[in-house]
Amino acid sequence: MTGRGRGGRTTPDIPGDPSLISRPVPLRRDFAIQAFGSGSAADLQTERYTSDKAVAERRASIAIGHDHGDEDMINLLAEIDKWSTVDWDEDISAPRPYDGTWGYYVFLTSYDDATLEKLEQAMGNWVRVVERHLEAYEGPENRREELRKRFKLELIKDEEELAGASDHRVRENFRALMGGLDLLLPGRSSRPQCRYSVCLVIDAAAVNMLAGLQFHTDPRKRDRTLEDLTIKAIDANWTSEHGRSSYWEFGGTRDMYLGVGQLSINCLQEMYLVITRDACSAAMYDLHPLNGYPGR
């Protein structure tokens, strides 16, 4: 089926995944989740960042001349806690427990022996990338530590369902995971936090890249070369209508948003803040084309 693109041009067919018809994904699914990072600790203790606290810390940061990175850390902590205290479930008998962590669900789509052998090293290195990225920010150590200890990556492995999975199948499984956790809003749109709107995908090439990372000796030295290393990001709220409405042609160039982008491995914090602050289901759509640093 075709639609009309910008300028009245006929929109090309949007590629789908026929296996979703022959082997559909249920609306709700449970997965075994393996968490990496300090945010997975059962005894995690966090400092609440209320709006008043955030305002006070922004003023203090400005007064001593800290950079925008410090303000971004304050804003991210405030956004995490603001959305964590929203009770979306009006029909439940007890409110959902506070969760002050941040991070992403990561779906694995390759299951050969070499990939599985390197997987733990890859995930550990990725957590280290994020922690070192935070360490390179200006600002008080306790603020960097607060974000570090709240961070986690939650790995989803299911060879039968995800081996060689298309982007469409990964998206449907991500939405099914959210459904199983009662984290979808009416109409099955995701909650505003980035963790529920965007998932990350790793295959054999990505695992190999992450497992082989080399790090500077000084953790305070920001490694800009990592921005050139990217991981696939998938928009949970993408629909074919987004694709049709985004299509354009100009000078022989064509483009269409298919709900997929490439995110730098050391820009997870920036992406989380951009998507969560936007607080709308089209937040990743607005970043298209995402190819590295969000918003660049």
CSV table of N, CA and C in Angstrom, one decimal, residues 222-231 262-268 291-294:
chain,number,residue,atom,x,y,z
A,222,ARG,N,38.2,12.7,28.0
A,222,ARG,CA,37.1,12.3,27.1
A,222,ARG,C,37.6,11.8,25.8
A,223,ASP,N,37.1,10.6,25.4
A,223,ASP,CA,37.6,10.0,24.2
A,223,ASP,C,36.5,10.3,23.1
A,224,ARG,N,36.8,11.3,22.3
A,224,ARG,CA,35.9,11.6,21.2
A,224,ARG,C,35.7,10.6,20.1
A,225,THR,N,36.8,9.7,20.0
A,225,THR,CA,36.7,8.7,19.0
A,225,THR,C,35.5,7.7,19.2
A,226,LEU,N,35.1,7.6,20.5
A,226,LEU,CA,34.0,6.7,20.7
A,226,LEU,C,32.7,7.1,20.1
A,227,GLU,N,32.6,8.5,19.8
A,227,GLU,CA,31.4,9.0,19.2
A,227,GLU,C,31.2,8.4,17.8
A,228,ASP,N,32.2,7.9,17.2
A,228,ASP,CA,32.1,7.3,15.9
A,228,ASP,C,31.7,5.8,15.9
A,229,LEU,N,31.6,5.3,17.1
A,229,LEU,CA,31.2,3.9,17.3
A,229,LEU,C,29.7,3.9,17.7
A,230,THR,N,28.9,3.3,16.9
A,230,THR,CA,27.4,3.4,17.1
A,230,THR,C,26.8,2.0,17.3
A,231,ILE,N,25.6,2.1,17.9
A,231,ILE,CA,24.7,1.0,18.2
A,231,ILE,C,23.3,1.3,17.6
A,262,GLN,N,21.2,5.3,14.6
A,262,GLN,CA,22.4,4.8,15.1
A,262,GLN,C,22.9,5.8,16.2
A,263,LEU,N,23.1,5.2,17.4
A,263,LEU,CA,23.4,6.1,18.6
A,263,LEU,C,24.9,5.8,19.0
A,264,SER,N,25.7,6.9,19.2
A,264,SER,CA,27.0,6.7,19.7
A,264,SER,C,27.0,5.9,21.0
A,265,ILE,N,28.0,5.1,21.2
A,265,ILE,CA,28.0,4.2,22.4
A,265,ILE,C,28.3,5.0,23.7
A,266,ASN,N,28.9,6.2,23.5
A,266,ASN,CA,29.1,7.1,24.7
A,266,ASN,C,28.2,8.2,24.8
A,267,CYS,N,27.0,8.2,24.2
A,267,CYS,CA,26.1,9.3,24.3
A,267,CYS,C,24.8,8.8,24.9
A,268,LEU,N,24.8,7.7,25.6
A,268,LEU,CA,23.6,7.2,26.2
A,268,LEU,C,22.9,8.2,27.2
A,291,ASN,N,22.4,9.6,13.7
A,291,ASN,CA,23.6,8.9,13.3
A,291,ASN,C,24.8,9.4,14.1
A,292,GLY,N,24.7,9.0,15.4
A,292,GLY,CA,25.8,9.3,16.3
A,292,GLY,C,25.3,10.0,17.5
A,293,TYR,N,25.6,11.3,17.6
A,293,TYR,CA,25.2,12.1,18.8
A,293,TYR,C,23.8,12.6,18.6
A,294,PRO,N,22.9,12.5,19.6
A,294,PRO,CA,21.5,12.9,19.4
A,294,PRO,C,21.4,14.4,19.3
